[in-house]
C-alpha positions as semicolon CSV with decimal commas, in nm:
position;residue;x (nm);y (nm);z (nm)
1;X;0,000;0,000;0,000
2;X;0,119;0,315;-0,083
3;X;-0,105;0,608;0,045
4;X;0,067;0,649;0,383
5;X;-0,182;0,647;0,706
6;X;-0,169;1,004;0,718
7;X;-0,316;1,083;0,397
8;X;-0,551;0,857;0,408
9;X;-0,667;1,007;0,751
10;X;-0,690;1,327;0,559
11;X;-0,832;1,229;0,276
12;X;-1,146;1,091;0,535
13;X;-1,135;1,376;0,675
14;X;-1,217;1,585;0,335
15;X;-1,493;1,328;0,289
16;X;-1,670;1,402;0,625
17;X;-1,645;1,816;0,539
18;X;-1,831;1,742;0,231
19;X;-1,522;1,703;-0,033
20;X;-1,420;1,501;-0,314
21;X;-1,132;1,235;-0,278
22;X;-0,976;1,096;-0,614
23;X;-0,889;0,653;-0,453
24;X;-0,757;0,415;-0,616
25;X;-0,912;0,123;-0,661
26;X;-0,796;-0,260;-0,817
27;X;-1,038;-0,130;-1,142
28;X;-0,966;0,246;-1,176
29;X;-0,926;0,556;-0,951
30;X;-1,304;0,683;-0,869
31;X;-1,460;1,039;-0,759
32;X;-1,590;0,999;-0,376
33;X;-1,793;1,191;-0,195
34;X;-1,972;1,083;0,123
35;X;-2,281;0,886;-0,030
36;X;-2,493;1,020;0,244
37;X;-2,459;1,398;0,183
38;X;-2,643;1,492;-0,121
39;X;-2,428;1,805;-0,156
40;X;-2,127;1,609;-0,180
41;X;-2,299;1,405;-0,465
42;X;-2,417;1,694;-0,642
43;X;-1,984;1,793;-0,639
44;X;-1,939;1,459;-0,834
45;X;-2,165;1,523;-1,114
46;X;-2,052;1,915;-1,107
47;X;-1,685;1,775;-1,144
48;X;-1,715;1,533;-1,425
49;X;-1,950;1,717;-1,577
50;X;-2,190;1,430;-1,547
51;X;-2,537;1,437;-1,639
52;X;-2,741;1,393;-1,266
53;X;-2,973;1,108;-1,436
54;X;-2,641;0,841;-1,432
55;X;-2,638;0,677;-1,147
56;X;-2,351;0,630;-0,957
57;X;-2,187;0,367;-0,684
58;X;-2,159;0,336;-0,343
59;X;-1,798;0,132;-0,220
60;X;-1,882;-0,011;0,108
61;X;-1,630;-0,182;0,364
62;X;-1,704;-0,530;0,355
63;X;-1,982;-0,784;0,249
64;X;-2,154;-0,788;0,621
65;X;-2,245;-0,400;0,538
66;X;-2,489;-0,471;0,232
67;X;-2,775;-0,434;0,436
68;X;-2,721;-0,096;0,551
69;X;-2,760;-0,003;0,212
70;X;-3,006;-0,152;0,020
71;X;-3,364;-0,269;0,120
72;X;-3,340;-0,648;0,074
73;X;-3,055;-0,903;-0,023
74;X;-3,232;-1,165;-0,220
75;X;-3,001;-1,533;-0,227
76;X;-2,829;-1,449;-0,552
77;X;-2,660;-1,102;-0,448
78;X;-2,574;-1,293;-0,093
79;X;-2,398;-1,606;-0,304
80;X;-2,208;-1,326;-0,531
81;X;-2,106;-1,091;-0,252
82;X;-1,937;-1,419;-0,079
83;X;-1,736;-1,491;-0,383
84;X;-1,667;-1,211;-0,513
85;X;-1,602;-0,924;-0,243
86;X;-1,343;-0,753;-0,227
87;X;-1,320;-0,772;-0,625
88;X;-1,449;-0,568;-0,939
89;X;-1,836;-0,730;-0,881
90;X;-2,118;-0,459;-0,847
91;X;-2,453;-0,536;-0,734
92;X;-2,773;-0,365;-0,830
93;X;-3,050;-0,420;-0,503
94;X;-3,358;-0,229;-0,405
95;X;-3,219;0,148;-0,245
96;X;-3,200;0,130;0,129
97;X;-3,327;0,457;0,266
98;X;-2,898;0,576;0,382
99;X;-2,928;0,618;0,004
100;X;-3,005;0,938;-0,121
101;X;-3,155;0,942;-0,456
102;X;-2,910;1,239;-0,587
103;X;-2,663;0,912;-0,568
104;X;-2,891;0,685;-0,772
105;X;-2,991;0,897;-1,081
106;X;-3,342;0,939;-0,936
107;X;-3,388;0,552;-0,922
108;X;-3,546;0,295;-0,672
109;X;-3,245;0,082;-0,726
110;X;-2,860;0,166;-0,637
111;X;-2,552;-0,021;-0,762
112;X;-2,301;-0,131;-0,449
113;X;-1,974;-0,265;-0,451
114;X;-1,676;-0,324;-0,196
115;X;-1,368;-0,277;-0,403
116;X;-1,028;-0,530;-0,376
117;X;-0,771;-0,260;-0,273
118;X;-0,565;-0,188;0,049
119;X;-0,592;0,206;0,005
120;X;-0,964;0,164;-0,079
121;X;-1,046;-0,056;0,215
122;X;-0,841;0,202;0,465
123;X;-0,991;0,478;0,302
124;X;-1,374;0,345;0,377
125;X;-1,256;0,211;0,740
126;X;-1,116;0,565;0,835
127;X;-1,431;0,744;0,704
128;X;-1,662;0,448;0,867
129;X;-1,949;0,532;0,603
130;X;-2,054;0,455;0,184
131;X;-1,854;0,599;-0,012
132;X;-2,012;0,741;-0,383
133;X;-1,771;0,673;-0,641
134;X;-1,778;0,685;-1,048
135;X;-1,486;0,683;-1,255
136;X;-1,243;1,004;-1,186
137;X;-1,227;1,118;-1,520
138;X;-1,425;1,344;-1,749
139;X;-1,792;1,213;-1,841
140;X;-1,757;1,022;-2,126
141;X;-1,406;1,008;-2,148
142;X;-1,071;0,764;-2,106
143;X;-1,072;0,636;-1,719
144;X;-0,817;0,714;-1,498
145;X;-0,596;0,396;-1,376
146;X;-0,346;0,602;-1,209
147;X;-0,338;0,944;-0,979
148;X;-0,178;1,140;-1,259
149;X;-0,457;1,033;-1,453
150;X;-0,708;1,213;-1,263
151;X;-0,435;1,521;-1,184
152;X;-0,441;1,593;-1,521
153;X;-0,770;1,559;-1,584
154;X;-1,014;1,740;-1,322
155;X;-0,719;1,939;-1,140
156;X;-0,833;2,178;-0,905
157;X;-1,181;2,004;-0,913
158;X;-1,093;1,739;-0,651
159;X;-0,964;1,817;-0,316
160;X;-0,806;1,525;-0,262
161;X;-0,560;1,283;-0,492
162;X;-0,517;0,947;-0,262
163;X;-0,216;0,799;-0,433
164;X;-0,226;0,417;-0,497
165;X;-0,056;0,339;-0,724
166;X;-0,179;0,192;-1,073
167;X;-0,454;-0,018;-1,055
168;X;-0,437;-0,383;-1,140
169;X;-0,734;-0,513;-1,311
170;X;-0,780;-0,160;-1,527
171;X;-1,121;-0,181;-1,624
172;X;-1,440;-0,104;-1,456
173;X;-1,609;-0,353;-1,230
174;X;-1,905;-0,601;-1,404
175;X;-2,258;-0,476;-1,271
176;X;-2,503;-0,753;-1,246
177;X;-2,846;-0,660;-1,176
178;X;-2,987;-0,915;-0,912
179;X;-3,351;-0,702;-0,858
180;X;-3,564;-0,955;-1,083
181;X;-3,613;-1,322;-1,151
182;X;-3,315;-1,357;-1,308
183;X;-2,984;-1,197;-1,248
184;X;-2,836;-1,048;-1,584
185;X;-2,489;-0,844;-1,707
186;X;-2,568;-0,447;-1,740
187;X;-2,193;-0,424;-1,762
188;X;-1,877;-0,653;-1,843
189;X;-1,606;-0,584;-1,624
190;X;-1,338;-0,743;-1,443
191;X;-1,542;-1,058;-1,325
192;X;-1,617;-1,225;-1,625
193;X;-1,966;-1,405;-1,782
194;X;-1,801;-1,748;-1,730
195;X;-1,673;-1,647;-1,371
196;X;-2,042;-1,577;-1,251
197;X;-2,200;-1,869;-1,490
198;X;-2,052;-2,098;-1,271
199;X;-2,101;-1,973;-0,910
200;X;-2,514;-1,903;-1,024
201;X;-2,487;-2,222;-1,199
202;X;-2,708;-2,052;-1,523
203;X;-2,655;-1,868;-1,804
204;X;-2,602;-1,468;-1,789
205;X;-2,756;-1,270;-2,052
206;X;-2,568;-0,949;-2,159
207;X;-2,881;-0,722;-2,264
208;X;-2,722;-0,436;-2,491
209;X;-3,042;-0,212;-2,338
210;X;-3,176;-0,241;-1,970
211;X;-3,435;-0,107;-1,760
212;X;-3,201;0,003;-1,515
213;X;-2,977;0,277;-1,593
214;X;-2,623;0,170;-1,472
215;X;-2,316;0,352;-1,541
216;X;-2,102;0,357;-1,823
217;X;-2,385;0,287;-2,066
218;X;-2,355;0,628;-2,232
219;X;-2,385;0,573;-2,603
220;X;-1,975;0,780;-2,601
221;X;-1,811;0,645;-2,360
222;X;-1,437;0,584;-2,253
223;X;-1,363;0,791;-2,529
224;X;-1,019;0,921;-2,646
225;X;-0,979;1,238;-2,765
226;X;-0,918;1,047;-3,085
227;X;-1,194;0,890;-3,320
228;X;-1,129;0,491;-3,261
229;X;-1,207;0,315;-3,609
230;X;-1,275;-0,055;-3,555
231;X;-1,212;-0,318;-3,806
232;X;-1,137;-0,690;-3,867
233;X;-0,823;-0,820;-3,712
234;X;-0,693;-0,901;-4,076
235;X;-0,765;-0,545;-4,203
236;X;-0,587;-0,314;-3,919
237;X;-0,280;-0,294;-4,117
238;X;-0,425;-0,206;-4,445
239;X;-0,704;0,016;-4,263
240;X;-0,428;0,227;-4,084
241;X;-0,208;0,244;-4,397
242;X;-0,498;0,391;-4,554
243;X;-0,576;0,626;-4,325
244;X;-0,235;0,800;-4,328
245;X;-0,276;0,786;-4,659
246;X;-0,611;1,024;-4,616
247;X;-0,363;1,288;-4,429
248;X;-0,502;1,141;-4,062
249;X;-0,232;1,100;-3,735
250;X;-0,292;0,715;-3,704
251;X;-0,296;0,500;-3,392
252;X;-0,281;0,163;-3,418
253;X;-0,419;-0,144;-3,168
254;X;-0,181;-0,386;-3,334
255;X;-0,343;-0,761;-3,233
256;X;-0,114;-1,039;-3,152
257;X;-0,215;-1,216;-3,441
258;X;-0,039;-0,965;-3,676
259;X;0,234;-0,878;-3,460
260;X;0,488;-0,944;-3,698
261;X;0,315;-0,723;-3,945
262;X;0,504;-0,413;-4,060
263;X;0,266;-0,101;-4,048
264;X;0,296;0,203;-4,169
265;X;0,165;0,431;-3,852
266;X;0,258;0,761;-3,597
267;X;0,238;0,530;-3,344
268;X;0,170;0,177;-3,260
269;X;0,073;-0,018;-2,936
270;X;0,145;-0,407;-2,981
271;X;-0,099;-0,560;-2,782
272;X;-0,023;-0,805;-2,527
273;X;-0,166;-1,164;-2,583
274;X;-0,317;-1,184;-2,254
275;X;-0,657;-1,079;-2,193
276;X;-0,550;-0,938;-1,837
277;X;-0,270;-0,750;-1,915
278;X;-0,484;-0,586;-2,240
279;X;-0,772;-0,488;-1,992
280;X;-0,499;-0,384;-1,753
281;X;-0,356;-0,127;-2,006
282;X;-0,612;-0,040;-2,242
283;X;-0,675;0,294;-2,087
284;X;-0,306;0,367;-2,087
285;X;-0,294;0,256;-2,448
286;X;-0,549;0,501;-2,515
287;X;-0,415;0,775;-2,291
288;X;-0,069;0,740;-2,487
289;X;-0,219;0,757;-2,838
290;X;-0,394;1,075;-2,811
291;X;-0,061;1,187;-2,610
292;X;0,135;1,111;-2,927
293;X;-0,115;1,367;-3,128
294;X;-0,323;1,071;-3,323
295;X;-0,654;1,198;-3,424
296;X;-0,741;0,848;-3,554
297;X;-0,735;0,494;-3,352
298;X;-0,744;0,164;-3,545
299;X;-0,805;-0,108;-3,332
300;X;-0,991;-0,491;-3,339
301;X;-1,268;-0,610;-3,098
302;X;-1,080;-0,907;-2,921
303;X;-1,301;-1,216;-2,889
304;X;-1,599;-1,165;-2,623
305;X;-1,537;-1,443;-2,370
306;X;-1,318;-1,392;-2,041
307;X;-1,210;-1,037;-1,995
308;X;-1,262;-1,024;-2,325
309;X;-1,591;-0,918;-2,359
310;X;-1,496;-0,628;-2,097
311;X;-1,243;-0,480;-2,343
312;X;-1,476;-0,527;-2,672
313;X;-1,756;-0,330;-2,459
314;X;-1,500;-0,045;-2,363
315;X;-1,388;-0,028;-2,734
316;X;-1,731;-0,001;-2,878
317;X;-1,847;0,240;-2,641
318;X;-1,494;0,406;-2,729
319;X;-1,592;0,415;-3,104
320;X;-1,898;0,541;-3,054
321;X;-2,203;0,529;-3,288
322;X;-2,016;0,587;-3,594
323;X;-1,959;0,348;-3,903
324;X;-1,621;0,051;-3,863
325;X;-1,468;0,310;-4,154
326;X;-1,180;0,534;-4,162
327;X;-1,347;0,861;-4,211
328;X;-1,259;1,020;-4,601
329;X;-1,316;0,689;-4,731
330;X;-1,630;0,817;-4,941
331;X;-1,457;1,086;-5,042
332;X;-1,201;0,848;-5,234
């Protein structure tokens, strides 16, 4: 652990007075505020520039706190909280009345998690409440997996930087909704389909729409400043080559299965073949591309299974609504 005691005394201390602490934890760095105080929820959304209607989530000490929070555990949440806590699991459950709906997006439900890091963990034992947390970045754009992420990012808007370290999983947690029948993936994240599958002992459906708003469902999201193009596997090289061709600073996700590929680029990440190390730097990658002045990302959607489906997510939200084409293509 690397936030000494100190600091992480102070940075409780900025929560109780109604401030905003940038923590790491093993997903990303999120934006607390005290999830009781609707004042210091209203700072999040002010922050990130956040639209109030996304809900956000509260990171609570342990497992044995769930009911302080929400208004019933059904068996399925109690069965994923044991397996999965501390770890990137959320849970959507009915809103326990400590909630305040400023925290929720206006809902009747609220998404709770208790996060797998040391500085996290200290952070929510020192402060002794929920913590409100959503990604400490910019609405809609890269998340931060380190503290100079978020320095650079929001500044002056956050009171408090809690220093970490980077985090280790590097994508956002999986929400499962566990309010109906059925439980069901709003979000891959860094506890995979198969992972849950087997402790549930059914199949997960991934809906790509829901009746619960959950975060990072905004049609733009964990976005580079860049446009990120997405293609084939087979066609990155060509794709990219044609894009410089159309005057565009290209970026290139180069995919283990063309690694020996030469590629005509400004820059070029060669993606590592493991799934956890990709969703462990795929923000960095990102971060580093529009850092090297590429206006233009070319990049493959890895297989969805494992943390795959995770990364594919982040990269389509990434992309966007646009067409898989390098833009000037028409105009050829």
């Amino acid at each position: 652990m690397t936030a000494r005691t100190n600091d992480i005394e102070k940075a409780a201390g900025v929560l109780r007075a109604g401030g905003l602490v940038a923590f790491p934890t093993e997903t990303v760095y999120g934006l607390g505020a005290n999830a009781e105080d609707p004042a210091a929820v209203a700072r999040i959304f002010q922050a990130k520039g956040r639209p109030p209607s996304h809900p956000l989530i509260v990171h609570i000490g342990g497992a044995e706190l769930l009911g302080d929070w929400v208004e019933d555990v059904p068996e399925a949440a109690h069965v994923l909280a044991e397996r999965f806590w501390p770890g990137p699991l959320t849970l959507v459950l009915r809103r326990g009345r400590r909630v305040p709906l400023e925290a929720t997006g206006g809902l009747e439900t609220v998404a709770v998690r208790v996060p797998d890091h040391p500085v996290a963990l200290a952070l929510l034992s020192a402060f002794g409440g929920g913590v409100t947390a959503p990604s400490a970045n910019r609405f809609g754009s890269v998340s931060p997996t380190a503290a100079d992420h978020v320095r650079a990012e929001l500044g002056e808007a956050v009171d408090f930087v809690l220093d970490g370290g980077p985090c280790e999983v590097g994508v956002e947690s999986t929400i499962v909704d566990v309010t109906g029948d059925v439980p069901s993936i709003l979000r891959p994240g860094g506890v995979t389909r198969e992972e849950l599958e087997t402790v549930l002992g059914c199949p997960l459906a991934v809906p790509s729409t829901s009746r619960v708003r959950v975060p990072g469902q905004h049609p733009s999201h964990y976005a580079p400043r860049a446009r990120v193009v997405l293609v084939e596997p087979e066609e990155v090289v060509a794709e990219a080559e044609l894009a410089q061709e159309l005057g565009h600073q290209v970026g290139v996700f180069l995919p283990p299965s063309v690694a020996d590929a030469p590629v005509k680029a400004n820059a070029v990440v060669a993606l590592p073949a493991s799934m956890a190390a990709y969703a462990r730097g795929l923000y960095g990658f990102l971060r580093e591309l529009d850092e090297q002045g590429c206006d233009l990302i070319v990049a493959s959607v890895p297989a969805e299974e494992g943390l795959g489906l995770a990364i594919a997510n982040r990269l389509r939200r990434a992309a966007g609504p646009r067409p898989s084409s390098v833009p000037g293509l028409q105009e050829r």
